[in-house]
CSV table of C-alpha atoms and ligand atoms in Angstrom, one decimal:
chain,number,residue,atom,x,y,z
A,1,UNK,CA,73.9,-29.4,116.3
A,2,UNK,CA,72.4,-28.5,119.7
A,3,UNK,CA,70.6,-30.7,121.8
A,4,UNK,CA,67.2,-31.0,122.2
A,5,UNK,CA,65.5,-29.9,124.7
A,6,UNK,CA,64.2,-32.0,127.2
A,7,UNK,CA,61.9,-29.5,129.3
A,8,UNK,CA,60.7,-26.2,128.4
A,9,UNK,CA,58.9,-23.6,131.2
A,10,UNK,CA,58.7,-19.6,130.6
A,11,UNK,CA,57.0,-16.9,133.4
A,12,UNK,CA,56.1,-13.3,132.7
A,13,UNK,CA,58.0,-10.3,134.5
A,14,UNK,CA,55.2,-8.3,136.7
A,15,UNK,CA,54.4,-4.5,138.0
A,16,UNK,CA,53.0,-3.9,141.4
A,17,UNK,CA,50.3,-1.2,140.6
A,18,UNK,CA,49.4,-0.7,144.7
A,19,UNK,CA,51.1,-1.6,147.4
A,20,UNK,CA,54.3,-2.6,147.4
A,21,UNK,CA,56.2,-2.0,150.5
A,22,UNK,CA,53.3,-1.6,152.9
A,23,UNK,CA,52.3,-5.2,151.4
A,24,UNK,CA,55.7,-6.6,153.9
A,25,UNK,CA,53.7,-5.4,156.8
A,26,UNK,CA,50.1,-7.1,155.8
A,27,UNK,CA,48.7,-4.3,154.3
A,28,UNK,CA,47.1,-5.3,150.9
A,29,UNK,CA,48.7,-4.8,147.4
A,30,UNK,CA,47.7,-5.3,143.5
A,31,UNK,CA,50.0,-6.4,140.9
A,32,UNK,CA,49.9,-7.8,137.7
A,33,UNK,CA,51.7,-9.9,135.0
A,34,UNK,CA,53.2,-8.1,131.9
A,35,UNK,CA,54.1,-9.6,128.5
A,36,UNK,CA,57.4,-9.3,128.6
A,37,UNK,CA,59.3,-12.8,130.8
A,38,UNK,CA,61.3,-15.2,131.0
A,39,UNK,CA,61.6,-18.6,129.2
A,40,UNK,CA,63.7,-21.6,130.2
A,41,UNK,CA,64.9,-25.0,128.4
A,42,UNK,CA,66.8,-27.6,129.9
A,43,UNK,CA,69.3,-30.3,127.9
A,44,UNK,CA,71.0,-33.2,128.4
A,45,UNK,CA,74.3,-31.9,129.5
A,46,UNK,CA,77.0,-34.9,130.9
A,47,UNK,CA,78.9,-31.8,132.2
A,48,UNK,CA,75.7,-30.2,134.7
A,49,UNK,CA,74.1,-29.3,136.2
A,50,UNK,CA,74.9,-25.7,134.2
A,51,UNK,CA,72.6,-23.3,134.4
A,52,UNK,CA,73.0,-20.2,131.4
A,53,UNK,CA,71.4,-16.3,131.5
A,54,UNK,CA,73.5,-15.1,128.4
A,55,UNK,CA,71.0,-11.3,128.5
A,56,UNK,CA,72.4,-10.8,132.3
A,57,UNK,CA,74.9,-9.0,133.1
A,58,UNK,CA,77.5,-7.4,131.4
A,59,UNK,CA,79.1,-11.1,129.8
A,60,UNK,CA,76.0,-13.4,130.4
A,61,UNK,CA,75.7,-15.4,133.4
A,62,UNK,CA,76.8,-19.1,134.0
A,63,UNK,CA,76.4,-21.2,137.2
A,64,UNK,CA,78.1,-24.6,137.4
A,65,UNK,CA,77.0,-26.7,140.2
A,66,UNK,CA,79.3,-29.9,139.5
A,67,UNK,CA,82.0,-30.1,142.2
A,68,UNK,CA,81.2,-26.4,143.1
A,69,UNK,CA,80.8,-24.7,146.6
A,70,UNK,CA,76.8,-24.1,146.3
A,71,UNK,CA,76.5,-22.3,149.3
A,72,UNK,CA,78.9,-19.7,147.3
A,73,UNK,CA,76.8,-17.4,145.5
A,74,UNK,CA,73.0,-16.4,145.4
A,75,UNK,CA,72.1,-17.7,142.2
A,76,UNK,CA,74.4,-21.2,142.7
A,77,UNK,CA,72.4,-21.9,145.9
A,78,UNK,CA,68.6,-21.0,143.6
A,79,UNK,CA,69.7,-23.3,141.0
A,80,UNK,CA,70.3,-25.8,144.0
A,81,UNK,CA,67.4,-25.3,145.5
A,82,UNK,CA,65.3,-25.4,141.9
A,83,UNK,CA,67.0,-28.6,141.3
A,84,UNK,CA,65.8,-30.0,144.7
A,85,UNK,CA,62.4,-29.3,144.7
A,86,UNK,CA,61.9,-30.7,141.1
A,87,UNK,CA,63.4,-33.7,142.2
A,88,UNK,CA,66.6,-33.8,140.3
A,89,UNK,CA,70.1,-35.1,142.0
A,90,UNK,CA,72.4,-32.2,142.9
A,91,UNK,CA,75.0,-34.1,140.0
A,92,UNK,CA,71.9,-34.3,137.4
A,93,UNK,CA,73.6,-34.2,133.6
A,94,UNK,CA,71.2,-31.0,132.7
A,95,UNK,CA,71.9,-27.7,131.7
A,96,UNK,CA,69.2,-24.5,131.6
A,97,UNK,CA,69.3,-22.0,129.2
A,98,UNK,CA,67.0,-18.8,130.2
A,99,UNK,CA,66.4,-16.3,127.8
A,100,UNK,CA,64.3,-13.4,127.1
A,101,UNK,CA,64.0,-9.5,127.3
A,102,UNK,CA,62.9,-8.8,131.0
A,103,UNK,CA,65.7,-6.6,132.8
A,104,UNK,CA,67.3,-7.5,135.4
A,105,UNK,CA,66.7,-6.0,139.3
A,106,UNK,CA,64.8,-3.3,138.5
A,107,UNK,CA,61.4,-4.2,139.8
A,108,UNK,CA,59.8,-5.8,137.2
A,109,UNK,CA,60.0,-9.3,138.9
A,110,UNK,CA,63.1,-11.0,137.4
A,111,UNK,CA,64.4,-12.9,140.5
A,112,UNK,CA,60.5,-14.3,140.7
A,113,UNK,CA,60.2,-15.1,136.8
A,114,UNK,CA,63.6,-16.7,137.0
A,115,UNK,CA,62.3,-18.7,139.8
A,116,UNK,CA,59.3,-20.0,137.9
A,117,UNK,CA,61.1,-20.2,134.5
A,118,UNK,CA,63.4,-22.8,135.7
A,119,UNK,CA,60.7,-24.7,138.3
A,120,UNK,CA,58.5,-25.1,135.3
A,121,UNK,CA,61.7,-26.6,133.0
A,122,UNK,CA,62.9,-28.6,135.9
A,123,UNK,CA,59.5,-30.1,136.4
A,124,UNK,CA,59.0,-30.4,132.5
A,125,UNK,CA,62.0,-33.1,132.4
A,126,UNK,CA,59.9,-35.6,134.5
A,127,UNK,CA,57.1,-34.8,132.4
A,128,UNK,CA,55.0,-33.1,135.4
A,129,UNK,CA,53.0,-30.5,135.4
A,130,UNK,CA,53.4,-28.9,139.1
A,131,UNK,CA,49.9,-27.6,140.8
A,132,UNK,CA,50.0,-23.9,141.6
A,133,UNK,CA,50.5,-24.4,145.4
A,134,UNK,CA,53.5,-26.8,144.8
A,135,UNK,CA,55.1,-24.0,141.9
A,136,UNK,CA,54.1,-21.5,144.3
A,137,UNK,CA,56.2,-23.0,147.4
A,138,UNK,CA,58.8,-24.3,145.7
A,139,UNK,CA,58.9,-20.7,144.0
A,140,UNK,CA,59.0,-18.8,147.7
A,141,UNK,CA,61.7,-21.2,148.6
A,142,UNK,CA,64.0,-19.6,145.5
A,143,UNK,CA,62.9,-15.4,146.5
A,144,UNK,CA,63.6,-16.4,150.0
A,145,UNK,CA,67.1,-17.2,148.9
A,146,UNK,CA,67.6,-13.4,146.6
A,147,UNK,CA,65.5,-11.3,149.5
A,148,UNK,CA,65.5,-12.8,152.6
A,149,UNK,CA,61.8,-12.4,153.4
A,150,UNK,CA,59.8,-11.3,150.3
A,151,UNK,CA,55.9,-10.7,151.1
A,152,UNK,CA,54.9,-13.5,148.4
A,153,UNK,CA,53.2,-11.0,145.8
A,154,UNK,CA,56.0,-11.1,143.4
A,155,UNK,CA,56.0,-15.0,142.9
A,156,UNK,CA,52.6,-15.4,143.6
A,157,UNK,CA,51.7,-12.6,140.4
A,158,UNK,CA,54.2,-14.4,138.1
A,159,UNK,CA,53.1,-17.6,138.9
A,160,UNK,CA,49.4,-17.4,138.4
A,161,UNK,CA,49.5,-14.9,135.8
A,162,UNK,CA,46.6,-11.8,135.3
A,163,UNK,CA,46.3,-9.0,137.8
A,164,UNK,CA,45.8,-10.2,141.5
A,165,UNK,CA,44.9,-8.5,144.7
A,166,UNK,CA,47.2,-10.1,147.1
A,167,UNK,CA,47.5,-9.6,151.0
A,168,UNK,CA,50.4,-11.4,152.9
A,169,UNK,CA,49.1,-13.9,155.7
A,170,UNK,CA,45.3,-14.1,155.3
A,171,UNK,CA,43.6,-17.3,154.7
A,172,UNK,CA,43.4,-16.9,150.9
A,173,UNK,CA,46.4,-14.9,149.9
A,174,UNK,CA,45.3,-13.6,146.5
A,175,UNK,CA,42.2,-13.0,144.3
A,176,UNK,CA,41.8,-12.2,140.7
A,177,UNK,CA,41.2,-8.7,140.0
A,178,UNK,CA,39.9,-8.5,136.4
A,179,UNK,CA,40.2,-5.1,134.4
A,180,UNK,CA,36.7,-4.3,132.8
A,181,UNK,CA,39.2,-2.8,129.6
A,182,UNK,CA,43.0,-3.1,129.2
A,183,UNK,CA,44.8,-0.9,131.4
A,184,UNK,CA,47.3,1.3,128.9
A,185,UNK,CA,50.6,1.6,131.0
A,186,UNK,CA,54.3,2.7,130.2
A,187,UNK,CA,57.1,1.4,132.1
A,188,UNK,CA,60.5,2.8,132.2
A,189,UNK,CA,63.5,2.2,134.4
A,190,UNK,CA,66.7,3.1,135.3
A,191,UNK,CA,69.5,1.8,137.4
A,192,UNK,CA,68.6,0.7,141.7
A,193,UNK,CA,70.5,2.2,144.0
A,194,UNK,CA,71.1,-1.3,146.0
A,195,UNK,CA,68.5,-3.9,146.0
A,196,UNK,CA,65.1,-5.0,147.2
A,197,UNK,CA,66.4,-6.0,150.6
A,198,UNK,CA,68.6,-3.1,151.2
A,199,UNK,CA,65.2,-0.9,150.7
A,200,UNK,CA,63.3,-3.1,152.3
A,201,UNK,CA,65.5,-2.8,155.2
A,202,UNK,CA,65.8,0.7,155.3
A,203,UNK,CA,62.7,1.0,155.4
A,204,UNK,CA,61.9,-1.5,158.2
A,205,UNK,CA,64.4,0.7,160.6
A,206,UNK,CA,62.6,4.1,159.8
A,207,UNK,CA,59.1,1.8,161.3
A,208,UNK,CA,61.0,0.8,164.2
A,209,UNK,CA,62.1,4.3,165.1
A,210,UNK,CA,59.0,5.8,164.0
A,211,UNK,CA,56.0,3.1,164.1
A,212,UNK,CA,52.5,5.3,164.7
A,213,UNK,CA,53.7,7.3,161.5
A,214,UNK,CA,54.6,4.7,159.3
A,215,UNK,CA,51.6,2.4,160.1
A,216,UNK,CA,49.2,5.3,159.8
A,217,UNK,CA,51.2,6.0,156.1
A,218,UNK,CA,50.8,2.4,155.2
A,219,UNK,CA,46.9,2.2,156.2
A,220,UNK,CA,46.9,5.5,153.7
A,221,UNK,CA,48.5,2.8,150.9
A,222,UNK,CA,45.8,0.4,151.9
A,223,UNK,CA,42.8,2.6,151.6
A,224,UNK,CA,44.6,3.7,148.3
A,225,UNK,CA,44.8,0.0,146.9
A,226,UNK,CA,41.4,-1.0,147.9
A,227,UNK,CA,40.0,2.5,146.2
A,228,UNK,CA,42.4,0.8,142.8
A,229,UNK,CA,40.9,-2.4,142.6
A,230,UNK,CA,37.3,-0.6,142.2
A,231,UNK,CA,39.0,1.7,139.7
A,232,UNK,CA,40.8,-0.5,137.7
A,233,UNK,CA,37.3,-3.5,137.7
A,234,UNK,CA,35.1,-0.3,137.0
A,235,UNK,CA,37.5,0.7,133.7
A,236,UNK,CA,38.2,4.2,135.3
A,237,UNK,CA,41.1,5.4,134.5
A,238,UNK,CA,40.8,9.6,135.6
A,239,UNK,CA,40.1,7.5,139.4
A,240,UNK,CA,43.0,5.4,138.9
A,241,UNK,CA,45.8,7.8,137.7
A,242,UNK,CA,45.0,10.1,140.3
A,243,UNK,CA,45.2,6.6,142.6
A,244,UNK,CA,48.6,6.5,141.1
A,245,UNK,CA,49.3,9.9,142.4
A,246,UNK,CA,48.8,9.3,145.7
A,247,UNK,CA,50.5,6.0,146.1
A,248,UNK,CA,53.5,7.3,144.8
A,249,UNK,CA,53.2,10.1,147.6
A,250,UNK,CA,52.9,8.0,150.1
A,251,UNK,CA,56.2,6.1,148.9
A,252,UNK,CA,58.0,9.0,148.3
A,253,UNK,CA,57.1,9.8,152.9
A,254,UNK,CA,58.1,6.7,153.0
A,255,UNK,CA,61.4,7.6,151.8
A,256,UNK,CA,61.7,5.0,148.8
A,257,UNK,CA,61.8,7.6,145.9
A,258,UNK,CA,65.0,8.4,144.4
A,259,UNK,CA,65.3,11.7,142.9
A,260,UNK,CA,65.3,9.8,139.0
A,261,UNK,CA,61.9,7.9,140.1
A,262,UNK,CA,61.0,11.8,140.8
A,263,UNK,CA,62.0,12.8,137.8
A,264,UNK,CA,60.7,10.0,135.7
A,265,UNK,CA,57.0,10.3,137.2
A,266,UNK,CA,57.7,14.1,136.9
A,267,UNK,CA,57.9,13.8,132.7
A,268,UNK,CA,55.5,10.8,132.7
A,269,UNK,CA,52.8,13.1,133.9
A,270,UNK,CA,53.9,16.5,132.2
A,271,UNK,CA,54.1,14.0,128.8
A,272,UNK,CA,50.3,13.6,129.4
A,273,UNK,CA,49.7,10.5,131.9
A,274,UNK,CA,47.1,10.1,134.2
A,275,UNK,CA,49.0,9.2,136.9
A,276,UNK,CA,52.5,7.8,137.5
A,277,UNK,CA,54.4,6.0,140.6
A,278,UNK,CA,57.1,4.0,141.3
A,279,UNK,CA,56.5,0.4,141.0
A,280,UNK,CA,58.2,-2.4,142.8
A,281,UNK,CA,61.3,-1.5,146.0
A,282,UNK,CA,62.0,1.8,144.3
A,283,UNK,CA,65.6,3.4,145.5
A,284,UNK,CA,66.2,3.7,141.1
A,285,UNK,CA,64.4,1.4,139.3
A,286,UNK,CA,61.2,1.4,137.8
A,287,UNK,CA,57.9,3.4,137.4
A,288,UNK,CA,54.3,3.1,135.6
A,289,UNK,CA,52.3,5.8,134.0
A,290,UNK,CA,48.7,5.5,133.2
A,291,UNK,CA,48.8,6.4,129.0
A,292,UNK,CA,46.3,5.9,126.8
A,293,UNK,CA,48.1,7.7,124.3
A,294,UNK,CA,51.4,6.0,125.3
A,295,UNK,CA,53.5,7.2,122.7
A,296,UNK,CA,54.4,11.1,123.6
A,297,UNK,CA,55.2,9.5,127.2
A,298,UNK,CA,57.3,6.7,125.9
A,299,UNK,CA,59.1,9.5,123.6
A,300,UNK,CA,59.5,12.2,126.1
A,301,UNK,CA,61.2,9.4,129.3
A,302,UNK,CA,63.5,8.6,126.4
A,303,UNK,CA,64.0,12.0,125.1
A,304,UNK,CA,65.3,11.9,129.1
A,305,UNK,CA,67.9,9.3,128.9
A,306,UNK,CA,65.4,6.7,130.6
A,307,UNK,CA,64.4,3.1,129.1
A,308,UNK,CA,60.5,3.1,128.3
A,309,UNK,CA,57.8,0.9,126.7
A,310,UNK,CA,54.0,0.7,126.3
A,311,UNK,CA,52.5,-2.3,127.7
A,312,UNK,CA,48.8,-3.1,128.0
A,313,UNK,CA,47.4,-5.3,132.0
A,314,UNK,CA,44.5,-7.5,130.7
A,315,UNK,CA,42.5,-10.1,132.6
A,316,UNK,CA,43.9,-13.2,132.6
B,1,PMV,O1,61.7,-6.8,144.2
B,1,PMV,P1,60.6,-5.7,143.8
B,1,PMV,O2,61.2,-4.4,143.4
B,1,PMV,O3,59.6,-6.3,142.9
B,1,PMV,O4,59.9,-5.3,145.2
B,1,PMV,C1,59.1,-6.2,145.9
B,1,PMV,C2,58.0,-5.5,146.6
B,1,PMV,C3,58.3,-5.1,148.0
B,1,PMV,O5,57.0,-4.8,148.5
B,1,PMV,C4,59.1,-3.9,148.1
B,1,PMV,C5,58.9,-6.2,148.8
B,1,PMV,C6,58.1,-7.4,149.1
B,1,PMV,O6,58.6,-8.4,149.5
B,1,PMV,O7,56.8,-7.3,148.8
């Protein structure tokens, strides 16, 4: 017999539908929670702290802290960190167990669900319920670890849940964007080439070199995000797939378009969607098509080779 659970927590994976990228350098962006996450439940475990992701990777995915070197791998020093800022001793007899379908590095906010999935089972132990800002920091602490210096909108969305107009820095970071009708998306994926902060990066050099271009480029994603928050509140979708469009231009300038994003937005929009762009770092990974008839999309991306499903953004 397995143990029971002492704490339970679960987060939802998310989509940036504006933004991302230009949302490092204080422009704004919009994402928004899916329904596909994470959940989390922690045991009494003499042998922790252990911490279990048996869907990631190609074998699962154990940590074990006891009498290890945390400062050894990424996901030894979160689970470190998680533990810390829930209050648990670094030699705590508790083992997490995450589970659920939301894959792994592709942009769909795994690293942030993970981070509240465990924060929320951590806290559940003591019995606490954590207020936003505390889930939220402690939360940041955990990206910082996997990307260095995320903008905030990744934890901030899974955190908080619904669709959110966020913007890095200003007094109030984010504000609830509510979609007058559910917006009908597909999402499919395929592998990154290299991760968040490698794109990030990249990107970041190409702004040194070339700053009046990419800051006139990222004031284009702006104007483009701010035009998709009175789209998506106003239940338009011709405005917002043609939104989509453009936003995905602008990333592919910005060089953050690998030539299977291109191809997925390519059948996406030849399979009858409104619009289509990259969502999250790009460099492989994901994209979302506006489809209100979702299936002939979903059908011709697999048809391709690609991973697809239908989702539906609602207000929180
Ligand atoms: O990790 P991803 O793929 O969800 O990308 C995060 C979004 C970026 O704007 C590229 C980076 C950031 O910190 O906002």
């Amino acid at each position: 017999m397995s143990p029971r659970p002492i704490g339970a927590g679960a987060a939802p994976g998310k989509v940036i539908l504006f933004g991302e990228h230009a949302v490092v350098y204080g422009r704004p962006a919009v994402a928004a929670a899916i329904d596909v996450g994470l959940g989390a439940t922690a045991e009494h475990d003499p042998q922790g702290p252990i911490l279990r992701i048996p869907s990631w990777g190609r074998d699962g995915l154990t940590v074990e802290l006891r009498g290890a070197d945390q400062t050894r791998d990424a996901m030894g020093r979160a689970f470190a960190v998680a533990l810390e800022v829930t209050g648990h001793p670094p030699d705590c007899p508790i083992s997490v167990t995450l589970d659920g379908d939301l894959p792994l590095g592709i942009g769909l906010g795994s690293s942030a669900a993970f981070a509240v999935a465990l924060i929320r089972a951590l806290a559940d132990v003591e019995g606490e319920a954590l207020s936003t800002d505390a889930l939220l920091a402690a939360a940041e602490r955990i990206e910082k670890v996997f990307h260095g210096t995320p903008s905030g909108i990744d934890h901030t969305v899974v955190a908080h849940g619904g669709c959110l107009r966020f913007r890095r820095g200003a007094r109030q970071p984010f504000v609830a964007v509510r979609p007058v009708r559910p917006l009908p998306l597909v999402i499919a994926w395929t592998l990154r080439e290299g991760t968040t902060r490698d794109a990030v990066s990249r990107l970041r050099a190409r702004h040194t070199a070339q700053f009046q271009h990419y800051d006139r480029l990222f004031d284009s994603i702006a104007a483009v995000a701010e035009a998709g928050v009175d789209a998506i509140e106003a239940g338009d979708f011709e405005t917002l797939g043609a939104l989509f469009d453009l936003n995905h231009g602008y990333l592919s300038a910005a060089g953050v378009c690998s030539p299977r994003n291109e191809e997925m937005v390519h059948i996406a929009r030849t399979a009858g969607a409104l619009g289509a762009k990259i969502t999250g770092a790009g460099c492989g990974g994901a994209i979302i098509a506006l489809a209100p008839d979702a299936g002939p999309v979903v059908a011709a991306l697999e048809k391709a080779g690609y991973d697809a499903f239908a989702t539906r953004i609602r207000r929180a």
